[in-house]
């Protein structure tokens, strides 16, 4: 029977499954290339002789790096540890450990300029363990003692950042038929009183906050150098893993084209507008990360796959490619990162600048979407009080703090200057909602300040960049000039197919129009989806009332006669910029 068939039956055993993948040495102790000898080197015979007697490197090994006695020849592989529910029969009988007591999901939440990564806490039992299936040399040991988790952590203290997969299924299903619910990395493991263990996991996007670009390295000048010198001696060239690239010394950026040992040759001094200067022995050298001019969508994918090392199968390439093709007015982005910076900061800087959101969806892929209140071809699931919304489950957050009356973008940054300082930028574009700041409206100025290291005037047509930034400030202001209302509500399991990031329409008596009637045409995006027992709690963010003008076919009817699908395209407004139903009109993107 399939997973879908079993979940609809009354008599079934639900089973949670967790697969943790930790590092594991591919070698066998004492077998070349491993030069270590456990005990006396005689398989199966424990004699306890010292190194002086057996002539090898003695000591217990569990095929992990922390226990390795020949780290020179350590061969990194991996090993899966499988856990299932404690309150169900063993589903596979292939060595899984029935330790799981609860699995608590803390879902992804999409927010402007960032995403709160999804988290899962898996609580398990700890108990005495025989090491069978864990220790490859268990039969050679005099005795085995200790509990499973305490031994696993002692042997694998480097567990943080390693992969964990979570599945849900039913007793009687094969492992391959379980439905995967989560994929991420271990953030922490905590041993509690009473033999309980909490494994805290985060989704793959969280990995970006753990990585610095470029990395911190301890490299210095091995000798003083003049302003015209094109060969550089460094203290340790092994950390400069690239055969060529950029380095920073003081306020100067240098390009080297070849590396031999600790010598960098073919150097171009004073790159990116910096000045070639003299430098002293032991001056710090910082490796740089250069993102050459290219589509920002390509840079984002490169950050995920190359800088973060995320398996490409977990990146929704189609979404990035589609937006790259859609954004025909997009300019190339470029930056030289000359000081260690968290990768999530760099990633979400670009997400903000291209007017998008990014998150890891329920399909376990990192994806991206443009902030578009309407788009031809888009379908909406409709939620109403009568058909979907559970009574008394909803609330409205007017979210007044989300409103901004002006957007300021500082750009054309001096390459080695501090990105957080206004003086580091030579250009500024400002868009202002003068009506919103006036005494007849909100009567205050609220600024969104964007420091943009990704756009400069030195690598592409200057007028093109100027126009792009001017239009970008207006687009961001259009999105933020009115509060982005948040509506939270619960639905039955029949509506469980709705996903994080989906666009919906909501009609509820909690949100009314100026005439007191129910609203039906506002667009919302699901920014959080949280299963709770026998219901799904959804958090939806309202998009701006203005719609974007898409050129439609000549056959489109008048606005009042158009279908909802046809209204995704543009229609001409009246002199007040409104449609015939008093809703705000369409604007050019």
Coordinates of N, CA, C and O in Angstrom, one line a residue, residues 25 34 86 94 145 194 225 228 230 316 326 349 365 459 481 530 569:
X25 N 35.5 7.4 8.1 CA 36.7 7.1 7.4 C 36.4 5.9 6.5 O 35.9 4.9 6.9
X34 N 46.1 3.0 5.7 CA 46.1 3.3 7.1 C 47.3 2.7 7.8 O 47.4 1.4 7.7
X86 N 9.8 5.7 18.7 CA 9.9 4.8 19.8 C 8.5 4.1 20.1 O 8.6 3.0 20.7
X94 N 16.5 -3.3 9.9 CA 17.8 -3.3 9.2 C 18.8 -2.5 10.1 O 19.8 -2.0 9.5
X145 N 30.6 -0.6 26.6 CA 29.8 0.0 27.6 C 29.4 1.4 27.1 O 29.9 1.9 26.1
X194 N 17.3 12.6 32.4 CA 16.3 11.5 32.1 C 16.6 10.8 30.8 O 15.6 10.1 30.3
X225 N 57.6 45.3 0.6 CA 57.5 45.4 -0.9 C 57.3 46.9 -1.3 O 56.7 47.7 -0.5
X228 N 55.9 49.4 -6.8 CA 56.0 48.9 -8.1 C 56.3 47.5 -8.2 O 56.4 46.9 -9.3
X230 N 56.0 43.5 -8.6 CA 55.0 42.6 -9.2 C 55.2 41.2 -8.7 O 54.4 40.3 -9.2
X316 N 16.2 25.4 -6.7 CA 15.2 25.5 -7.8 C 15.8 26.3 -9.0 O 15.4 27.5 -9.1
X326 N 12.8 37.0 -17.3 CA 11.8 37.9 -17.2 C 12.3 39.3 -17.0 O 11.8 40.3 -17.5
X349 N 21.3 40.9 0.5 CA 21.5 42.2 -0.1 C 21.0 42.2 -1.5 O 20.3 43.1 -2.0
X365 N 13.4 22.6 -1.8 CA 14.3 23.3 -2.8 C 14.3 24.8 -2.4 O 13.3 25.4 -2.0
X459 N 32.0 49.5 -14.6 CA 32.1 48.3 -15.3 C 31.0 48.1 -16.4 O 31.0 47.1 -17.1
X481 N 5.1 51.7 0.7 CA 4.5 53.0 1.2 C 3.2 52.9 2.0 O 2.8 53.8 2.6
X530 N 2.2 26.4 9.0 CA 2.6 25.6 10.2 C 1.5 24.6 10.5 O 0.4 25.0 11.0
X569 N -3.8 41.1 -16.3 CA -3.2 42.0 -17.3 C -3.6 43.4 -17.0 O -4.5 43.7 -16.1

